[in-house]
JSON list of C-alpha atoms in Angstrom, two decimals:
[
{"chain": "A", "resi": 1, "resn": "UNK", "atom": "CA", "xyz": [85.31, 204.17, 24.48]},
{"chain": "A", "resi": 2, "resn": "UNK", "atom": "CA", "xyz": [85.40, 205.41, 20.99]},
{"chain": "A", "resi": 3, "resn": "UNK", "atom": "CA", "xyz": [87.75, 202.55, 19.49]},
{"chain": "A", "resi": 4, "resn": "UNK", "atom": "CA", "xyz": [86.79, 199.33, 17.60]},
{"chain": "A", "resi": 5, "resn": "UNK", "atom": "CA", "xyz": [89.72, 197.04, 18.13]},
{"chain": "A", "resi": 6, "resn": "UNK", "atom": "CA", "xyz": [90.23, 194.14, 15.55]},
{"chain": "A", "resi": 7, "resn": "UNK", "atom": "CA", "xyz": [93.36, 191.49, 15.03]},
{"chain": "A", "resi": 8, "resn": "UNK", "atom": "CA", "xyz": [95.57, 192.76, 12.86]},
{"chain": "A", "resi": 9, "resn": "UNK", "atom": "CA", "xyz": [95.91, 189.98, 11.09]},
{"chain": "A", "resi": 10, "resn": "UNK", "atom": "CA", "xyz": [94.44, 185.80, 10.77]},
{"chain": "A", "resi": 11, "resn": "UNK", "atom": "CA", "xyz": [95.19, 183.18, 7.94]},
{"chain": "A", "resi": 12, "resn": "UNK", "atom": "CA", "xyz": [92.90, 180.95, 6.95]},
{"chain": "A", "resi": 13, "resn": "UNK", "atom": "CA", "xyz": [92.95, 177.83, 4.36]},
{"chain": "A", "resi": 14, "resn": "UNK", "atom": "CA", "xyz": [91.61, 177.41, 1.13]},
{"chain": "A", "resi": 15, "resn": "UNK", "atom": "CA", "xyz": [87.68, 176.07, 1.92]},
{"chain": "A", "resi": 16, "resn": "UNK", "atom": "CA", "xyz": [87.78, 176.37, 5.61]},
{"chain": "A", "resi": 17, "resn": "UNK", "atom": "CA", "xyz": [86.51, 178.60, 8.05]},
{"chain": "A", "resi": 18, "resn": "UNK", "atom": "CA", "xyz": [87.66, 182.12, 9.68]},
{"chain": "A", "resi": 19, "resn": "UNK", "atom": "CA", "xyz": [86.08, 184.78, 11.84]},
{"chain": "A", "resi": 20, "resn": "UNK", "atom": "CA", "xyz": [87.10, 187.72, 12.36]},
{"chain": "A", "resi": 21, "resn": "UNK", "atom": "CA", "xyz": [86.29, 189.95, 15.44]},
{"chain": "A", "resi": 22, "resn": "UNK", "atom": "CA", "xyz": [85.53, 193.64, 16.52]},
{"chain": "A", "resi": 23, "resn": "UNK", "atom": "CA", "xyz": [85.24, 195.07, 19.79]},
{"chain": "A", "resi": 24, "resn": "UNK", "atom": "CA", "xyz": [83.91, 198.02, 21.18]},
{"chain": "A", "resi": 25, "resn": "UNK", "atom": "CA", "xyz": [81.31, 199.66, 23.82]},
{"chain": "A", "resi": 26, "resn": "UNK", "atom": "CA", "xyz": [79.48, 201.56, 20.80]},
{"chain": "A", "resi": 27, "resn": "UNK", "atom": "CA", "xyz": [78.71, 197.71, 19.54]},
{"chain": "A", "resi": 28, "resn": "UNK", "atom": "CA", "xyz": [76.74, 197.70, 22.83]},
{"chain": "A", "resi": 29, "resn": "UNK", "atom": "CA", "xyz": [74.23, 200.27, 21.43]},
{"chain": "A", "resi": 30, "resn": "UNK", "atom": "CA", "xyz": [74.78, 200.09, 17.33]},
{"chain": "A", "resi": 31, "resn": "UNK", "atom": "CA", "xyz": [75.08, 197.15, 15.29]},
{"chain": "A", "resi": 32, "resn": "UNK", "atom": "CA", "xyz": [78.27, 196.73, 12.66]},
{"chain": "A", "resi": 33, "resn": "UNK", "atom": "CA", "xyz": [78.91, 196.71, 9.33]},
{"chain": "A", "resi": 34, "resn": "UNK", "atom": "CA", "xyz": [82.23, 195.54, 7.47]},
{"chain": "A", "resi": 35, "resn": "UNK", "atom": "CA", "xyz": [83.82, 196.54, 4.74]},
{"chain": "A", "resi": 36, "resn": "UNK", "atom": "CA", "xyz": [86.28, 194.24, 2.16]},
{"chain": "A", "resi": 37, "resn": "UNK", "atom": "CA", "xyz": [89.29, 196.01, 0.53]},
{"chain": "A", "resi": 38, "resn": "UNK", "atom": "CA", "xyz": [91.45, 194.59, -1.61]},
{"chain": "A", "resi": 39, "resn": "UNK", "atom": "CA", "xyz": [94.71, 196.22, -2.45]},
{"chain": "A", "resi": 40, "resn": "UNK", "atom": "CA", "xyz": [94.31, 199.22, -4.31]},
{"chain": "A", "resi": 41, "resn": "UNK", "atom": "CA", "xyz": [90.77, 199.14, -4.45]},
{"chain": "A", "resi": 42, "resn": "UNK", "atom": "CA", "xyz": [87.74, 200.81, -2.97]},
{"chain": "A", "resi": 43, "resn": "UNK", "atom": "CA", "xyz": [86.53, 199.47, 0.14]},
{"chain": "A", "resi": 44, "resn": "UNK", "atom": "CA", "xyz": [83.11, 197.14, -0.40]},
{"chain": "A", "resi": 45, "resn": "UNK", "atom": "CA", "xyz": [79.75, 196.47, 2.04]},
{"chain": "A", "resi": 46, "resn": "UNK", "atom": "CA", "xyz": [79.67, 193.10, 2.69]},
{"chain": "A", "resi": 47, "resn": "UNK", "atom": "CA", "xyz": [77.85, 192.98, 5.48]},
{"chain": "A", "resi": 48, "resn": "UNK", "atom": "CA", "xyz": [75.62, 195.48, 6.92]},
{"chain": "A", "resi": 49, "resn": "UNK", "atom": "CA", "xyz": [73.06, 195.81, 10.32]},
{"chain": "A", "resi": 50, "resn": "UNK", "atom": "CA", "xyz": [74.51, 192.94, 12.35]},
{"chain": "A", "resi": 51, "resn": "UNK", "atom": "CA", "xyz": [73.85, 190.25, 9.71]},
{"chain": "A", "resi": 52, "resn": "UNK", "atom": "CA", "xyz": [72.33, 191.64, 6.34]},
{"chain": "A", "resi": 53, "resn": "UNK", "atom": "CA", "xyz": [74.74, 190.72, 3.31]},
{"chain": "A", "resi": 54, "resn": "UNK", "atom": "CA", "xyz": [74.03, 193.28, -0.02]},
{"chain": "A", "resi": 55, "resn": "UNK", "atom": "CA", "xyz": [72.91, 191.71, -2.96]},
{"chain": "A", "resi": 56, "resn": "UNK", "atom": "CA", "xyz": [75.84, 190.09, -4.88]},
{"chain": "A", "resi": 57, "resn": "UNK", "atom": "CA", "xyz": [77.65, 189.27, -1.83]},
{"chain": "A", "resi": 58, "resn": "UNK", "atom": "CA", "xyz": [78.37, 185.85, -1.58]},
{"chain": "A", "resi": 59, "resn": "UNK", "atom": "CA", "xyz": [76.67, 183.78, 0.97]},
{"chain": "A", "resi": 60, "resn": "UNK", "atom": "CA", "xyz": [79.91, 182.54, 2.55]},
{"chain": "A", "resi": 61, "resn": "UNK", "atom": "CA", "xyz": [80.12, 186.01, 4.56]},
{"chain": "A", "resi": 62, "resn": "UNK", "atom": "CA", "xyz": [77.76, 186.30, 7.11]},
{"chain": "A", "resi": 63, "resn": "UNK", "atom": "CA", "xyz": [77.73, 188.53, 10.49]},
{"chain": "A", "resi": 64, "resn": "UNK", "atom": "CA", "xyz": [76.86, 187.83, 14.23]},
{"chain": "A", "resi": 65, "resn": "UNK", "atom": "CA", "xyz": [77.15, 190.02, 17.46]},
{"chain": "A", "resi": 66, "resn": "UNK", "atom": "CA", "xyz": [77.14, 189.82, 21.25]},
{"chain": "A", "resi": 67, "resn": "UNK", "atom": "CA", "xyz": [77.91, 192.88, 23.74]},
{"chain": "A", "resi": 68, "resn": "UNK", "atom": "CA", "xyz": [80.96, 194.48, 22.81]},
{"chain": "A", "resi": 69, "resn": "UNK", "atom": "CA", "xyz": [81.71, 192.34, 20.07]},
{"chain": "A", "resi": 70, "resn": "UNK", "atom": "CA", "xyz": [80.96, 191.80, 16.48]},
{"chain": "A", "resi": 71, "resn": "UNK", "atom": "CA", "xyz": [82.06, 189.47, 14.01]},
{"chain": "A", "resi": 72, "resn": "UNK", "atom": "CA", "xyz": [82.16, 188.48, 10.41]},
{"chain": "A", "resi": 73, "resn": "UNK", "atom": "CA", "xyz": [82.83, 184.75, 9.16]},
{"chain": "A", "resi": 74, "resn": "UNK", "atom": "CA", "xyz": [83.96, 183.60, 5.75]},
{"chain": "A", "resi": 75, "resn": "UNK", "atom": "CA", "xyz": [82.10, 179.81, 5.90]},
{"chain": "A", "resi": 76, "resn": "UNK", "atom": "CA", "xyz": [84.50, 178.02, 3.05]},
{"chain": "A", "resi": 77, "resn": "UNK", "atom": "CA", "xyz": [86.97, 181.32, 2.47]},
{"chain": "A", "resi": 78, "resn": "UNK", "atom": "CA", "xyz": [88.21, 181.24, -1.12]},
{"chain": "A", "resi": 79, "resn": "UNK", "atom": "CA", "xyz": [91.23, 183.11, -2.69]},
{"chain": "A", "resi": 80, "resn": "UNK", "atom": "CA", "xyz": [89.31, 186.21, -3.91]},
{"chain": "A", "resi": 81, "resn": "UNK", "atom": "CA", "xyz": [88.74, 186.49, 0.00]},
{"chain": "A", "resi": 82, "resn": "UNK", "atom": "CA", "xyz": [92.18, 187.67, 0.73]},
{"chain": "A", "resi": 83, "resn": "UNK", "atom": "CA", "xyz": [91.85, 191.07, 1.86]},
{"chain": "A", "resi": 84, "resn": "UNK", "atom": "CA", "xyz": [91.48, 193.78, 4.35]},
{"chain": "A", "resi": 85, "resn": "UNK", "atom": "CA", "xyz": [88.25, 193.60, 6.65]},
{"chain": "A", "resi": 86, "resn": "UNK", "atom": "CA", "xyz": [87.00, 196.42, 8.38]},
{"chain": "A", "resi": 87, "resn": "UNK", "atom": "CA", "xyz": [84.39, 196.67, 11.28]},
{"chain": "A", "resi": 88, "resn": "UNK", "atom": "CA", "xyz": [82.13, 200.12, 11.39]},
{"chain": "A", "resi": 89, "resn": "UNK", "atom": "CA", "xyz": [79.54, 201.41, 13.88]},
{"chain": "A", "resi": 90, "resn": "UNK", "atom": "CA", "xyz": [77.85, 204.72, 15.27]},
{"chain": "A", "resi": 91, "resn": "UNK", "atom": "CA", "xyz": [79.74, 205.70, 18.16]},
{"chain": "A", "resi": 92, "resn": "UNK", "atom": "CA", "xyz": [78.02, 205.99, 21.80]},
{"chain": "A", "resi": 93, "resn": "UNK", "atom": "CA", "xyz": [76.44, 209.68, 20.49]},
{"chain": "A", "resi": 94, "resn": "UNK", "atom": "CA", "xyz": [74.83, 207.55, 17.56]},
{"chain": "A", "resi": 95, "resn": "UNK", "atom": "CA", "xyz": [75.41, 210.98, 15.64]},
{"chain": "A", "resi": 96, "resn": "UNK", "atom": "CA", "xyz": [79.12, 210.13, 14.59]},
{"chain": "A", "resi": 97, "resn": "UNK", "atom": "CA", "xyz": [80.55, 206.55, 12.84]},
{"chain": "A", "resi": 98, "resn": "UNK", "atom": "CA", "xyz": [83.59, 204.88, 13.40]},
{"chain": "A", "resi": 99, "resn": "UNK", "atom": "CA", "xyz": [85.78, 202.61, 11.96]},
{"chain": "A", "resi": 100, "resn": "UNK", "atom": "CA", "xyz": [87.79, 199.25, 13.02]},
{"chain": "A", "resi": 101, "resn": "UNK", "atom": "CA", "xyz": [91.54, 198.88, 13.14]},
{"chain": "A", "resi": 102, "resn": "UNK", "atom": "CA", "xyz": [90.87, 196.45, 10.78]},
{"chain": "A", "resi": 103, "resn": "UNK", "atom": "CA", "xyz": [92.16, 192.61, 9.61]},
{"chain": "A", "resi": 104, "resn": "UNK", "atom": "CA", "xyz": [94.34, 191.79, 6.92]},
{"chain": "A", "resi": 105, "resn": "UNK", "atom": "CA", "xyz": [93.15, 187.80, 6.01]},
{"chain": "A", "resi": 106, "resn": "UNK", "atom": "CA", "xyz": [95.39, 185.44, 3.88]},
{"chain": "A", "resi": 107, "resn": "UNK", "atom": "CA", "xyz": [93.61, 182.84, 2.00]},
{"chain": "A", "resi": 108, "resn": "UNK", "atom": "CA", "xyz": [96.48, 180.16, 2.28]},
{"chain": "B", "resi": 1, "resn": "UNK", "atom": "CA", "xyz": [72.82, 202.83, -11.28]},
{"chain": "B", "resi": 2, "resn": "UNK", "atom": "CA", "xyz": [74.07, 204.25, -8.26]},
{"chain": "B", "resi": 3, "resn": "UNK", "atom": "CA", "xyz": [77.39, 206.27, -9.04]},
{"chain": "B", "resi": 4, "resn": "UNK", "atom": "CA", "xyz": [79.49, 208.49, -7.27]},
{"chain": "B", "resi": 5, "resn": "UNK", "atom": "CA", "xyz": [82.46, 210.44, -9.10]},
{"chain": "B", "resi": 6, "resn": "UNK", "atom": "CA", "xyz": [84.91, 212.42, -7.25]},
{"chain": "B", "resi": 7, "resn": "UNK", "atom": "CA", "xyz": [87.12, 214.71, -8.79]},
{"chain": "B", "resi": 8, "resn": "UNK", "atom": "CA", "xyz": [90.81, 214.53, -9.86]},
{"chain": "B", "resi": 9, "resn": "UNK", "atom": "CA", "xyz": [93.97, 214.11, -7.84]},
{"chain": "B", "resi": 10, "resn": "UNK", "atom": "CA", "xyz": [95.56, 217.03, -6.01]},
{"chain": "B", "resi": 11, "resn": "UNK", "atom": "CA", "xyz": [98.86, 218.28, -4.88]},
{"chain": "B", "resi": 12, "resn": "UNK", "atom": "CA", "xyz": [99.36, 220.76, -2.51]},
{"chain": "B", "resi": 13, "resn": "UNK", "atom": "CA", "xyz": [101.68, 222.45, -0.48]},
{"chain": "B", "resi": 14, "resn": "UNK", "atom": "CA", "xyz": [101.84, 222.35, 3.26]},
{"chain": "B", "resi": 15, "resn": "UNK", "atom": "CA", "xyz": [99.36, 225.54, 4.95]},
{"chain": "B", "resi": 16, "resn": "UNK", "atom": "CA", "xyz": [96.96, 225.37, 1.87]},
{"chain": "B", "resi": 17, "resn": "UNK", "atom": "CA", "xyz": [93.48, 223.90, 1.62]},
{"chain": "B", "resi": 18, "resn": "UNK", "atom": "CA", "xyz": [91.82, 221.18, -1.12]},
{"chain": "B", "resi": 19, "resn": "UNK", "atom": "CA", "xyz": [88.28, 221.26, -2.42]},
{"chain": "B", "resi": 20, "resn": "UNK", "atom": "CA", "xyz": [87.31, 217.81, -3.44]},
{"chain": "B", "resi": 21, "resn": "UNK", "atom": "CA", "xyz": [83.91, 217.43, -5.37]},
{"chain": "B", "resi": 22, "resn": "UNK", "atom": "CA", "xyz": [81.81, 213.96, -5.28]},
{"chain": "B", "resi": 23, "resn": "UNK", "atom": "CA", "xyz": [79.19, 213.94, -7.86]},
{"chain": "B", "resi": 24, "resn": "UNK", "atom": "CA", "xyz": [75.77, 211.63, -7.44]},
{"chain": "B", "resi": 25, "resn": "UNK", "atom": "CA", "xyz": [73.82, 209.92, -9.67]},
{"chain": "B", "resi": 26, "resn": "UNK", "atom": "CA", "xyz": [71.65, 207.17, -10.17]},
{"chain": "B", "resi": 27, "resn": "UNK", "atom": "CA", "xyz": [68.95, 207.48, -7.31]},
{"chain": "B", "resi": 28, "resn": "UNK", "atom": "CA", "xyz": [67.59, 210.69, -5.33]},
{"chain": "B", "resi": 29, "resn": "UNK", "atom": "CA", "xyz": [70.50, 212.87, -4.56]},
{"chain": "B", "resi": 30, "resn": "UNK", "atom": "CA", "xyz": [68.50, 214.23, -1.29]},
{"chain": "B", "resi": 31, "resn": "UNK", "atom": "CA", "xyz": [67.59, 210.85, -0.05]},
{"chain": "B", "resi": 32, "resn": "UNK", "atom": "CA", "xyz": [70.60, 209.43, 1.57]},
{"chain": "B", "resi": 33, "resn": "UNK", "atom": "CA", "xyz": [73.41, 211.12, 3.67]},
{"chain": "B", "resi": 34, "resn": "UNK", "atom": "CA", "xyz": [77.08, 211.35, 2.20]},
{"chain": "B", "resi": 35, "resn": "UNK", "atom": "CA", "xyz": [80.15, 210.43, 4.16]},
{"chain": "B", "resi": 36, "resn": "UNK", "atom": "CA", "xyz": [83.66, 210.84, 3.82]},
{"chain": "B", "resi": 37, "resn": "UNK", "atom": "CA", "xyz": [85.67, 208.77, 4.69]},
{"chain": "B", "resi": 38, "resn": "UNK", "atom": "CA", "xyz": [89.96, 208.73, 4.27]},
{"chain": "B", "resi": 39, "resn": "UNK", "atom": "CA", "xyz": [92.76, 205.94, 4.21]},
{"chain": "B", "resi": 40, "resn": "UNK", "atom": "CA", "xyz": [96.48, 207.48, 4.58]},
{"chain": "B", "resi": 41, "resn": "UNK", "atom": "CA", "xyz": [99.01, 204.98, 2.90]},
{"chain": "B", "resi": 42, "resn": "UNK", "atom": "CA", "xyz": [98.96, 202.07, 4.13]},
{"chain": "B", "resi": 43, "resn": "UNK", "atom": "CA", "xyz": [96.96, 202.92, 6.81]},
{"chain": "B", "resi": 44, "resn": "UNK", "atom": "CA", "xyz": [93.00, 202.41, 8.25]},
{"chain": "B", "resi": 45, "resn": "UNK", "atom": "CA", "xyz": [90.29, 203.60, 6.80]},
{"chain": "B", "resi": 46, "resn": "UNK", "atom": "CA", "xyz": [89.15, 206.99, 9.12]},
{"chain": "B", "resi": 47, "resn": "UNK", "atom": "CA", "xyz": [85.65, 208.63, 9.13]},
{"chain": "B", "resi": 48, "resn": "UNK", "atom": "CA", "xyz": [85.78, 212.40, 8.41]},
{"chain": "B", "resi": 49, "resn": "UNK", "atom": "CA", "xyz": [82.06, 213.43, 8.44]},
{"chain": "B", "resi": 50, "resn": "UNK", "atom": "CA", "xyz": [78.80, 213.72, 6.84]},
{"chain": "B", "resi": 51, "resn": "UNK", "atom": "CA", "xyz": [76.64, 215.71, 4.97]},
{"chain": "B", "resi": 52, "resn": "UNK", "atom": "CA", "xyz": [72.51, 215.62, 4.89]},
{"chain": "B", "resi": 53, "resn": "UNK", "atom": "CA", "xyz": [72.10, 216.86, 0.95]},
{"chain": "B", "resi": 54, "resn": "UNK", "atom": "CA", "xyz": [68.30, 217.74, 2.01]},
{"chain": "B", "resi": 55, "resn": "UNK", "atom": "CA", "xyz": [66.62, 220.79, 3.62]},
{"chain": "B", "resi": 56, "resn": "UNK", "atom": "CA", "xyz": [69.71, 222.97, 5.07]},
{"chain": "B", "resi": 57, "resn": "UNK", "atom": "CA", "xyz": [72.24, 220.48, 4.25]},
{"chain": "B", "resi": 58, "resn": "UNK", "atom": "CA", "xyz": [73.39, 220.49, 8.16]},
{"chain": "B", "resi": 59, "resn": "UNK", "atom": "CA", "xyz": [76.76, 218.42, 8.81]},
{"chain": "B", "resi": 60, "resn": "UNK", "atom": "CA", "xyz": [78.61, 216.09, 11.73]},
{"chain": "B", "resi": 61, "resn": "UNK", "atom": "CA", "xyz": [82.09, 216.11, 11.22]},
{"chain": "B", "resi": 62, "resn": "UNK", "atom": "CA", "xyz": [84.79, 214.19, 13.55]},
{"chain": "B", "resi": 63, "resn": "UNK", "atom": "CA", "xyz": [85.98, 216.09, 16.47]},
{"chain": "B", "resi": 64, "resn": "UNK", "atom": "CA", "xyz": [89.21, 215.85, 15.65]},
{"chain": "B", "resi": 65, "resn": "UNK", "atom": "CA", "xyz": [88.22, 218.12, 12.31]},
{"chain": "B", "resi": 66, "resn": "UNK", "atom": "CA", "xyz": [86.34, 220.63, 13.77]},
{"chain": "B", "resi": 67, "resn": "UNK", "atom": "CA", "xyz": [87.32, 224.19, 12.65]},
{"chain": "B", "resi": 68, "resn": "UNK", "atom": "CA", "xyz": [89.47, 223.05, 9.60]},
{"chain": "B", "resi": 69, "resn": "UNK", "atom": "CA", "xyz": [86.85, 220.90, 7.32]},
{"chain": "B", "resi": 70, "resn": "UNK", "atom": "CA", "xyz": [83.86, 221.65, 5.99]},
{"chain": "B", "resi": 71, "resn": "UNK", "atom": "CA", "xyz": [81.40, 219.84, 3.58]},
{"chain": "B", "resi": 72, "resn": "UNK", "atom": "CA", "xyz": [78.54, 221.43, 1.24]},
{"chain": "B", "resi": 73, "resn": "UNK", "atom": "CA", "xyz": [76.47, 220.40, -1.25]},
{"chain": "B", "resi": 74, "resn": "UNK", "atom": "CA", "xyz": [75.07, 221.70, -4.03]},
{"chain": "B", "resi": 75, "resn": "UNK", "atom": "CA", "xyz": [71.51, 220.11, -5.39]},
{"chain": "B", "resi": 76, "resn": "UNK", "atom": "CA", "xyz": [70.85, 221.56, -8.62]},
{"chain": "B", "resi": 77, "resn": "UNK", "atom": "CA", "xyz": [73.97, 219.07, -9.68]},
{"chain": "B", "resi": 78, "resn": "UNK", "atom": "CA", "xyz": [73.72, 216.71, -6.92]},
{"chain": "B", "resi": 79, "resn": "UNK", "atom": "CA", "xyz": [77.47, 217.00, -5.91]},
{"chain": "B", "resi": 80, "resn": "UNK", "atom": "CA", "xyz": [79.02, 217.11, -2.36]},
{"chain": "B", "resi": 81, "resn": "UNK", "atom": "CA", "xyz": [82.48, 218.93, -1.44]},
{"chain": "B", "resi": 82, "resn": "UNK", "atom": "CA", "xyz": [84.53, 217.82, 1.31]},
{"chain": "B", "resi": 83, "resn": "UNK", "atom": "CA", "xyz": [86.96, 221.66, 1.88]},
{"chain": "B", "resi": 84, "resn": "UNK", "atom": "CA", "xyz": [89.62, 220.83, 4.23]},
{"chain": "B", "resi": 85, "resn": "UNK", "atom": "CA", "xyz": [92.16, 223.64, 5.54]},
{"chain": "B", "resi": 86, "resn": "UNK", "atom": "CA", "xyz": [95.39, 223.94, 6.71]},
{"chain": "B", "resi": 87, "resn": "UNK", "atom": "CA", "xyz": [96.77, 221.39, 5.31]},
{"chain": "B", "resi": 88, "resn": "UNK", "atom": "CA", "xyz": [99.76, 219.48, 7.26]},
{"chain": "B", "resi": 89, "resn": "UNK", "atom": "CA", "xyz": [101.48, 216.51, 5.38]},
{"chain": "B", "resi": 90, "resn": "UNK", "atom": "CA", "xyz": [99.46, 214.22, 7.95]},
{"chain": "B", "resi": 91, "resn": "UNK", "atom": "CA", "xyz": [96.19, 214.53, 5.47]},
{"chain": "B", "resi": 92, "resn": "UNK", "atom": "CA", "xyz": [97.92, 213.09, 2.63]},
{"chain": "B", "resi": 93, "resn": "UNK", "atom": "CA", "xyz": [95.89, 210.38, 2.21]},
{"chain": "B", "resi": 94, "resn": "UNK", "atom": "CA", "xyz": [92.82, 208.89, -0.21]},
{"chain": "B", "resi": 95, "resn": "UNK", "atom": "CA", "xyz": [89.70, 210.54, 0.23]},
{"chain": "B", "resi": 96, "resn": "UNK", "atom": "CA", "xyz": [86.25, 208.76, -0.40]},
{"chain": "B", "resi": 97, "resn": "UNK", "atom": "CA", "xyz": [83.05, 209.89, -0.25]},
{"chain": "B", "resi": 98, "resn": "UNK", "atom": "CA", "xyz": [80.40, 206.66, 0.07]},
{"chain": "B", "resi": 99, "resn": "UNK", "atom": "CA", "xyz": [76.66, 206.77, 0.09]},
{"chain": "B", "resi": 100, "resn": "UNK", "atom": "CA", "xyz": [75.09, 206.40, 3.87]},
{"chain": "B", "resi": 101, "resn": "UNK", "atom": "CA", "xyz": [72.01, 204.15, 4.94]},
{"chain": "B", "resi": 102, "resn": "UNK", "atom": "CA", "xyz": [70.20, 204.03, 7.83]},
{"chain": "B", "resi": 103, "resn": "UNK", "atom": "CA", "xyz": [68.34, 201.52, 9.68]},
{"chain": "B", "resi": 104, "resn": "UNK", "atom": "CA", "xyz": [68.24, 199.01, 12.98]},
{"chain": "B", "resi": 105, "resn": "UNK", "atom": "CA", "xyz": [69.76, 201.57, 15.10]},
{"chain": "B", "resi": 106, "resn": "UNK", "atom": "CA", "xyz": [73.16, 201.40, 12.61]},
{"chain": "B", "resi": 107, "resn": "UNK", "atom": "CA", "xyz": [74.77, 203.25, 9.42]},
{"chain": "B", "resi": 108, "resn": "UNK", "atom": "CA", "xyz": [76.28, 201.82, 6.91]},
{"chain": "B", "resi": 109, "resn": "UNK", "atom": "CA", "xyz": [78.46, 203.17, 3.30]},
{"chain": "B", "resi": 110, "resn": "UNK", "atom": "CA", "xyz": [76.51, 201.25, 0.43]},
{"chain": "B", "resi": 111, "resn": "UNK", "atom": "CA", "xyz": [78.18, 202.71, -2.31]},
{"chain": "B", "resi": 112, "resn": "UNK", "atom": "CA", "xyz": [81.63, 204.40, -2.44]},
{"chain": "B", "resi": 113, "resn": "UNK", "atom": "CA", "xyz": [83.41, 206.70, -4.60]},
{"chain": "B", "resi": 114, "resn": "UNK", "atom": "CA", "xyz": [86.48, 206.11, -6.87]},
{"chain": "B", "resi": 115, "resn": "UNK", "atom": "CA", "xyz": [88.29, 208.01, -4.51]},
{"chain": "B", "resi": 116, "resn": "UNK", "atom": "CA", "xyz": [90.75, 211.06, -5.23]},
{"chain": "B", "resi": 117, "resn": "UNK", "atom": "CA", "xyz": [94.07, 211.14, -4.06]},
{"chain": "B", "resi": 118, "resn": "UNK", "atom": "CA", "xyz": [95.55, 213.89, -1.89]},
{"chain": "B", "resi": 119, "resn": "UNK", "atom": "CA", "xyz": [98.86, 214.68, -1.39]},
{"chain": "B", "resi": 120, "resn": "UNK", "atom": "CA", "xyz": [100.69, 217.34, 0.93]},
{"chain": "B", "resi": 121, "resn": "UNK", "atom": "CA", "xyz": [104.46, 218.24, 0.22]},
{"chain": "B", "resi": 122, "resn": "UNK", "atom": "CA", "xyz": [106.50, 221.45, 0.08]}
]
């Protein structure tokens, strides 16, 4: 397959704990990155390689993986997390990337 | 720092092609890949291709592009162009280009352009 599915959409409350997932058989063979976008903004790395966060990303995001699926959690989510998440990975070629469905997540 | 500034908006009519220019700066314009990447309104974000700015600047581009985009680059100014033909109103959209790394069998965009509108309309 050459899809990454995620939930369109999860709500989570001030200070508590969400995870968002992404599925797909090129997760079998590459490891994901996601991506924060806020309206009207360019998207942001905030986690790359499975479970490396950039400098300057808070240590609240961190990301995990197992077969098919990959997934990001916000440990203690705060307002300025309400956005869109996307997953990314090479496909099965490993020449070609692709890009999750993608999760909008309210901070309520 | 690392920067990456595309060029302005653009309007076009439907049959027509865009240019789009993405200029680099800040680190070793051969060093790392360029991607493009779009995001039609209120849509996903969608992976267009990529560009190695070293040696014969070869390209991957989606399948679903093949025979209507094209990307080059030119190093003396350390800019990449995404040329996409035919246009249809389907490609209205944002285009991004973003900075690609490489390492533990994945890719990922590091840095990202400001991003340069697109629209299609007769």
């Amino acid at each position: 397959s050459s899809e990454l599915t995620q939930d369109p959409a999860v709500s989570v409350a001030l200070g508590q704990t969400v995870r968002i997932t992404c599925q797909g058989d090129s997760l079998r063979s590459s490891s994901a990155s996601w991506y924060q976008q806020k309206p009207g903004q360019t998207p942001v790395l905030v986690v790359y390689a499975k479970d490396n966060r950039p400098s300057g990303i808070p240590g609240r995001f961190s990301g995990s993986s197992s077969g098919d699926t990959a997934s990001l959690t916000i440990t203690g989510a705060q307002a300025e997390d309400d956005a869109d998440y996307y997953c990314s990975s090479r496909d099965s070629s490993g020449d070609h990337s692709l890009f999750g469905t993608g999760t909008t997540v309210t901070v309520l | 720092q690392v920067q990456l500034v595309q060029s302005a908006a653009e309007v076009k009519k439907p049959g027509a092609s865009v240019k789009v220019s993405c200029k680099a700066s800040g680190y070793t314009f051969y060093t790392y890949f360029i991607h493009w990447v779009r995001q039609a309104p209120g849509q996903g974000l969608q992976w267009l291709g990529k560009i190695n700015p070293s040696g014969a600047g070869s390209t991957t581009y989606a399948q679903r592009f093949q025979g209507r985009l094209t990307m080059t680059r030119d190093t003396s100014t350390g800019t990449v162009y995404l040329d996409l033909r035919t246009l249809r109103s389907e490609d209205t959209a944002m285009y991004y280009c973003a900075r690609g790394d490489d390492g533990y069998g994945s890719t990922w965009l590091d840095f990202w352009g400001q991003g340069t509108l697109v629209t299609v309309s007769s």
